[in-house]
Short mmCIF file of C-alpha atoms in Angstrom, two decimals:
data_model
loop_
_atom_site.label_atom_id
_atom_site.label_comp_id
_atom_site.label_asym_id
_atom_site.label_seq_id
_atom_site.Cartn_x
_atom_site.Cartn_y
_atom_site.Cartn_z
CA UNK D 1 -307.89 64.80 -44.64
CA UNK D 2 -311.75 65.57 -44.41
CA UNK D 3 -313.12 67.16 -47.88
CA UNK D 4 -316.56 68.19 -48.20
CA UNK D 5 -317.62 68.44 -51.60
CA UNK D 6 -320.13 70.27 -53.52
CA UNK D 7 -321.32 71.47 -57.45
CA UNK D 8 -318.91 73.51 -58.21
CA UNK D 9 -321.65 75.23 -60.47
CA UNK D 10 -325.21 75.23 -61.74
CA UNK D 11 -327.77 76.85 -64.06
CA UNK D 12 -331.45 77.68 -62.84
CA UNK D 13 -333.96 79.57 -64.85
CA UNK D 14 -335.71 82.33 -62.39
CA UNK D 15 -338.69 80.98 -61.22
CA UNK D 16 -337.38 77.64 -61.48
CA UNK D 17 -336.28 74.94 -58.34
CA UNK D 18 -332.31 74.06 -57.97
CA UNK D 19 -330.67 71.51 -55.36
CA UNK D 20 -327.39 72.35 -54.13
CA UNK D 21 -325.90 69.39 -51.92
CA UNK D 22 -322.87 69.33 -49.65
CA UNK D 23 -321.35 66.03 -48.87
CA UNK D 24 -318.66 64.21 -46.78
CA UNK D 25 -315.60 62.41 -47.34
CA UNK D 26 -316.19 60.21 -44.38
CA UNK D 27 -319.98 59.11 -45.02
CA UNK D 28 -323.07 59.98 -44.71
CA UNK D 29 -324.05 63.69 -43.56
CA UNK D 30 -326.43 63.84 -40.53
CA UNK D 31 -327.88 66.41 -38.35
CA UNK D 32 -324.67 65.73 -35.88
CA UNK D 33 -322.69 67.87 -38.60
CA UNK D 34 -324.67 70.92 -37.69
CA UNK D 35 -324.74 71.79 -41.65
CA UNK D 36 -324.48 75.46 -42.11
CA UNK D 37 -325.32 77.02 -45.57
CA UNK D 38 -323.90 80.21 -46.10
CA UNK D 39 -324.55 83.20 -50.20
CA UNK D 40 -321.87 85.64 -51.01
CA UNK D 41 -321.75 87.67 -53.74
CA UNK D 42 -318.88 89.51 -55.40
CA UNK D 43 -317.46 92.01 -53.12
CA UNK D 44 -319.59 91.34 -50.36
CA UNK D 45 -319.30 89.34 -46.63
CA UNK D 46 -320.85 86.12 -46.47
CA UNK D 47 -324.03 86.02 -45.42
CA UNK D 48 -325.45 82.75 -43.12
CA UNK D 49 -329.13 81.24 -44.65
CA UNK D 50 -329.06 77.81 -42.84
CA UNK D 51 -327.96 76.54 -39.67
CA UNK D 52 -327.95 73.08 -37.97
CA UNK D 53 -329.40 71.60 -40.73
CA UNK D 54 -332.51 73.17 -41.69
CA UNK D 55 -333.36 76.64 -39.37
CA UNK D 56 -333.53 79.67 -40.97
CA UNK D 57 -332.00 82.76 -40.10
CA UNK D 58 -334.71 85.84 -39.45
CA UNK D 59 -333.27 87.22 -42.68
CA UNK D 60 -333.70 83.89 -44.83
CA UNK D 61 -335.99 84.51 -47.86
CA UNK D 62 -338.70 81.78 -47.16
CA UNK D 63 -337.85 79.95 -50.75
CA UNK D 64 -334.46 79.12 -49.43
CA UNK D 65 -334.53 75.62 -47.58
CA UNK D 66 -332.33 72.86 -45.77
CA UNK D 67 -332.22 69.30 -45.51
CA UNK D 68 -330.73 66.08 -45.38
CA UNK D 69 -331.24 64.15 -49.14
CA UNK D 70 -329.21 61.20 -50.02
CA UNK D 71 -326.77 60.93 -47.40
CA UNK D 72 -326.08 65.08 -48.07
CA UNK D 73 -327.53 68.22 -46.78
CA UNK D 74 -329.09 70.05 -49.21
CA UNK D 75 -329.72 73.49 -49.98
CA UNK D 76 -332.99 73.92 -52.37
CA UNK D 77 -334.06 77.46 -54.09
CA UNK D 78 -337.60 77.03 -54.95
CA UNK D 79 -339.02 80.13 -57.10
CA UNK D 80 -335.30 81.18 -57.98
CA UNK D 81 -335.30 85.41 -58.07
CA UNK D 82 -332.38 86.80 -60.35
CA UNK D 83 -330.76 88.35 -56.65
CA UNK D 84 -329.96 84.63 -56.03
CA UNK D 85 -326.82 84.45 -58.63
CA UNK D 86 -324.22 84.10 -56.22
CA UNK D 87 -321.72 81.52 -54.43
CA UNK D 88 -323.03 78.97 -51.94
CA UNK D 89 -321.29 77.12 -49.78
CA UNK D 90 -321.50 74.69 -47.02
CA UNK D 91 -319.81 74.16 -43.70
CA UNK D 92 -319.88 70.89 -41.64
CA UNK D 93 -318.36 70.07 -38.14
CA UNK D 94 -316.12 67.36 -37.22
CA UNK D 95 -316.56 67.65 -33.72
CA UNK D 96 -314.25 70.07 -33.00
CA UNK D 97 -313.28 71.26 -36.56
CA UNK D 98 -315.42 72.87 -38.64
CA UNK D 99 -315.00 72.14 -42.74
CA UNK D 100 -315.74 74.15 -45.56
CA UNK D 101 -316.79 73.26 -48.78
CA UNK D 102 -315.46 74.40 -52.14
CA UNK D 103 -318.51 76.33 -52.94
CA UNK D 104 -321.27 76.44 -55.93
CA UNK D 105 -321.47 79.25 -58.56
CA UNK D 106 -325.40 79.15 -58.88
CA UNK D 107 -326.23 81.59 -62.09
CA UNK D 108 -329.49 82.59 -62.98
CA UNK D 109 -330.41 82.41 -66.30
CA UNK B 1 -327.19 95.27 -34.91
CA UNK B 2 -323.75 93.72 -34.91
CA UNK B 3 -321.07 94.61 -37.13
CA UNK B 4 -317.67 93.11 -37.77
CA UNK B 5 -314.68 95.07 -38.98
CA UNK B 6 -311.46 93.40 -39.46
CA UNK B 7 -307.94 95.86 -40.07
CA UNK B 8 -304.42 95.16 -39.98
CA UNK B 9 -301.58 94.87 -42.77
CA UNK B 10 -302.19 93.79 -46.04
CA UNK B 11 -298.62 92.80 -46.43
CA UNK B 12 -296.74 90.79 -44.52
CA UNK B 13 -292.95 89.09 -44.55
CA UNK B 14 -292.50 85.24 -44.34
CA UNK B 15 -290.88 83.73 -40.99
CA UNK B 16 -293.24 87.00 -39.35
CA UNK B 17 -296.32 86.82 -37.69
CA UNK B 18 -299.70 88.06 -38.78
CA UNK B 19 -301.64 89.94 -36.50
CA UNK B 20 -305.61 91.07 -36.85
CA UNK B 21 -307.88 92.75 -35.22
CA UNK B 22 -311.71 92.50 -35.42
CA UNK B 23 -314.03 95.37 -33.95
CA UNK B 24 -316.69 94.77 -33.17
CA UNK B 25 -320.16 96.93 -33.20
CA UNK B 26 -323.21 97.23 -31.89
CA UNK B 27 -323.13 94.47 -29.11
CA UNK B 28 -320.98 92.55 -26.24
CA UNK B 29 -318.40 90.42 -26.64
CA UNK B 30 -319.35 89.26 -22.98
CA UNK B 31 -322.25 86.94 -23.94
CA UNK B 32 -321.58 83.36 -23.05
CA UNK B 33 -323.06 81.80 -26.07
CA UNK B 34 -320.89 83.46 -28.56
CA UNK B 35 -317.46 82.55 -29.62
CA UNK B 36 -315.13 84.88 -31.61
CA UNK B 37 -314.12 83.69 -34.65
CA UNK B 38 -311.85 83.73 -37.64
CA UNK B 39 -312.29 82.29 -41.36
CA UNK B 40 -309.55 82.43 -43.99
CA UNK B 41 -310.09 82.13 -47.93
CA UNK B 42 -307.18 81.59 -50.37
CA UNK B 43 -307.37 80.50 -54.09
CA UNK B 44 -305.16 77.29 -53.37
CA UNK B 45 -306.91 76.00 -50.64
CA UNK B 46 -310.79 77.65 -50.22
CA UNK B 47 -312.33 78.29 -47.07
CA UNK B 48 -310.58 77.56 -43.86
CA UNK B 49 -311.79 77.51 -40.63
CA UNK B 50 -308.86 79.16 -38.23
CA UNK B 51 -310.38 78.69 -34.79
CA UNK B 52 -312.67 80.88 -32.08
CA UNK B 53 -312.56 81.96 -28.56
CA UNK B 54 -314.87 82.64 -26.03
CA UNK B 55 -314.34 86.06 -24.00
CA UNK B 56 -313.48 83.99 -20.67
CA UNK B 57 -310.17 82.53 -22.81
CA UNK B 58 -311.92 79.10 -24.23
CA UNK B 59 -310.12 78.41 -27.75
CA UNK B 60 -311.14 75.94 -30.01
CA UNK B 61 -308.59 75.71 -33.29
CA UNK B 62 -307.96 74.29 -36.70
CA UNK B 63 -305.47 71.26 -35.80
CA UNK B 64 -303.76 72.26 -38.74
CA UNK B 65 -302.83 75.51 -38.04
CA UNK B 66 -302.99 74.82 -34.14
CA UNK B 67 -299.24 74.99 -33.25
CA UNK B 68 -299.27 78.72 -34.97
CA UNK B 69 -302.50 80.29 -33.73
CA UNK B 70 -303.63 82.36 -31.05
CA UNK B 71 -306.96 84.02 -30.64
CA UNK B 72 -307.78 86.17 -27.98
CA UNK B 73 -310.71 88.32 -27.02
CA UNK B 74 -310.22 91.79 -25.17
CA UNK B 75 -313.79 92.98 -24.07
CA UNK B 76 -312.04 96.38 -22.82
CA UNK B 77 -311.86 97.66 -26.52
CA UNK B 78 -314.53 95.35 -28.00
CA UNK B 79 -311.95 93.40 -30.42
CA UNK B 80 -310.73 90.23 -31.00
CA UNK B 81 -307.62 89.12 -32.48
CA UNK B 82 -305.48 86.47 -34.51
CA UNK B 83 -301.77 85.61 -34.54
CA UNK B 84 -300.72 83.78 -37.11
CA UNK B 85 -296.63 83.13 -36.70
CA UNK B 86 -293.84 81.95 -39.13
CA UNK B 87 -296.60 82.66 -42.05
CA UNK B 88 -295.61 81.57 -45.68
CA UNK B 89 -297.05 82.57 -48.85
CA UNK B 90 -299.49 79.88 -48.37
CA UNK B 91 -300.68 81.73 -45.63
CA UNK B 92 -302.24 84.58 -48.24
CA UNK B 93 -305.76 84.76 -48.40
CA UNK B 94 -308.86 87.22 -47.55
CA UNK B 95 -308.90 86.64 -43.70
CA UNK B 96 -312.92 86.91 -42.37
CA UNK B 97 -313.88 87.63 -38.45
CA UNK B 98 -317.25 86.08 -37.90
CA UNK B 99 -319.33 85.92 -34.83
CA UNK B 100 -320.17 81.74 -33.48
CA UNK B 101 -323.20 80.75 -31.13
CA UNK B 102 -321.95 77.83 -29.47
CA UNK B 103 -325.48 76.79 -29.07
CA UNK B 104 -326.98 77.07 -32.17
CA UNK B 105 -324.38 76.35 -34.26
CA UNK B 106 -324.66 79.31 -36.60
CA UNK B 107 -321.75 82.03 -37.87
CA UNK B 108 -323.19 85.43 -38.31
CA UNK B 109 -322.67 88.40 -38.98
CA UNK B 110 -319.19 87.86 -40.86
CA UNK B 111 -317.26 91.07 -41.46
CA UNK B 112 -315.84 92.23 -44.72
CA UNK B 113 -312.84 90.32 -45.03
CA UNK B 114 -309.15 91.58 -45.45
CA UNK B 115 -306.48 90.62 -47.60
CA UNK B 116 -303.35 89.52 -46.72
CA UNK B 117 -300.41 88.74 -49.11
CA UNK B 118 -297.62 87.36 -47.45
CA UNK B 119 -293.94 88.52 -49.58
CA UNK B 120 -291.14 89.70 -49.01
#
C-alpha cells in the first residue's frame, strides 16, 4: 500500500520561511506525480494552491511556492502572514490513483 | 464562478448503499477537460481519493473501493453522483465533491463536504 507522508505539524513565526514536504513510499517524488498542494482551515472546503508541481492557482498568494527538494515536493511559505495557520496537505498520482497525504498543522506563532 | 454543493443523508445503515449528490453552480458539466470527482475524509484513515467521471461516462476509481463505486454525471440537472454499496462504519467520513482538469492536473473548487455516519 502507497503512503505519502508528510510533518504532521510545524511552528513558523509570521514573517518567517517554513518548508512543508510531501514524500513517497515508493521513491523519489518527480514531476510525473503531478504534486498537488492543497490549505483548509477549520470549517471550511479545501482550497487548491499548487498543481503539477509548482503552478499556481490565480488565487495563490505569491509567497506560497512548489517544488521538488530532496527527492520530495515541497511546499515553502516565505513571509508567513498569521491567515496561513491552517492544514496542508499533499496529493500525488500513481498513475491512475491519486494519494493523499496525512496533512501538516502549520501554526503561526 | 463554480460552486460545489454536496446533500444527501447524514446517516446511513450498514449492508445499504450511500448515495450523493453534488450540484453544481455557475458552469457546465459538459466541458471535456473536467472530470467529476469525489474525496472522502475519515479520522481512521485521512483523505481518500474515491474516483471521477467525465460527463461522456469515463470513470476512473480508487482500486480499493472499485468493486463498490459508481459515479455518474447527469448534465440534465447539473449534478453528479456517488454510490457507495454494502457501506460499513469504516465507510464514515466527511464525503467532498471536487471538480478535476484532466489536463492540468488540478482539483478545484471543492465543495463543503458532508458527513456521513454509517449506524444502525
Amino acid at each position: 500500500q502507497t503512503v505519502v507522508t508528510q510533518e504532521p505539524s510545524l511552528t513558523v513565526s509570521p514573517g518567517g520561511t517554513v518548508t512543508l514536504t510531501c514524500a513517497s513510499s515508493t521513491g523519489a517524488v518527480t514531476s510525473g506525480y503531478y504534486p498537488n498542494w492543497f490549505q483548509q482551515k477549520p470549517g471550511q472546503a479545501p482550497r487548491a494552491l499548487i498543481y503539477s508541481t509548482s503552478n499556481k492557482h490565480s488565487w495563490t498568494p505569491a509567497r506560497f511556492s512548489g517544488s521538488l527538494l530532496g527527492g520530495k515536493a515541497a511546499l515553502t511559505l516565505s513571509g508567513v502572514q498569521p491567515e496561513d495557520e491552517a492544514e496542508y496537505y499533499c496529493l500525488l498520482y500513481y498513475g491512475g490513483v491519486w494519494v493523499f497525504g496525512g496533512g501538516t498543522k502549520l501554526t503561526v506563532l | 464562478q463554480v460552486q460545489l454543493q454536496e446533500s444527501g443523508p447524514g446517516l446511513v445503515k450498514p449492508s445499504q448503499t450511500l448515495s450523493l449528490t453534488c450540484t453544481v453552480s455557475g458552469g457546465s458539466l459538459s466541458n471535456g477537460d473536467h472530470y467529476w470527482s469525489w474525496i472522502r475524509q475519515s479520522p481512521g484513515k485521512g483523505r481518500e481519493w474515491i474516483g471521477y467521471s467525465r460527463y461522456s461516462g469515463s470513470t476512473y476509481y480508487n482500486p480499493s473501493l472499485k468493486s463498490r463505486v459508481t459515479i455518474s454525471v447527469d448534465t440534465s440537472k447539473n449534478q453528479f453522483s456517488l454510490n457507495l454499496s454494502s457501506v460499513t462504519a469504516a465507510d464514515t467520513a466527511v464525503y467532498y465533491c471536487a471538480r478535476y482538469s484532466g489536463s492540468s492536473r488540478w482539483f478545484d473548487p471543492w465543495g463543503q463536504g458532508t458527513l456521513v455516519t454509517v449506524s444502525s
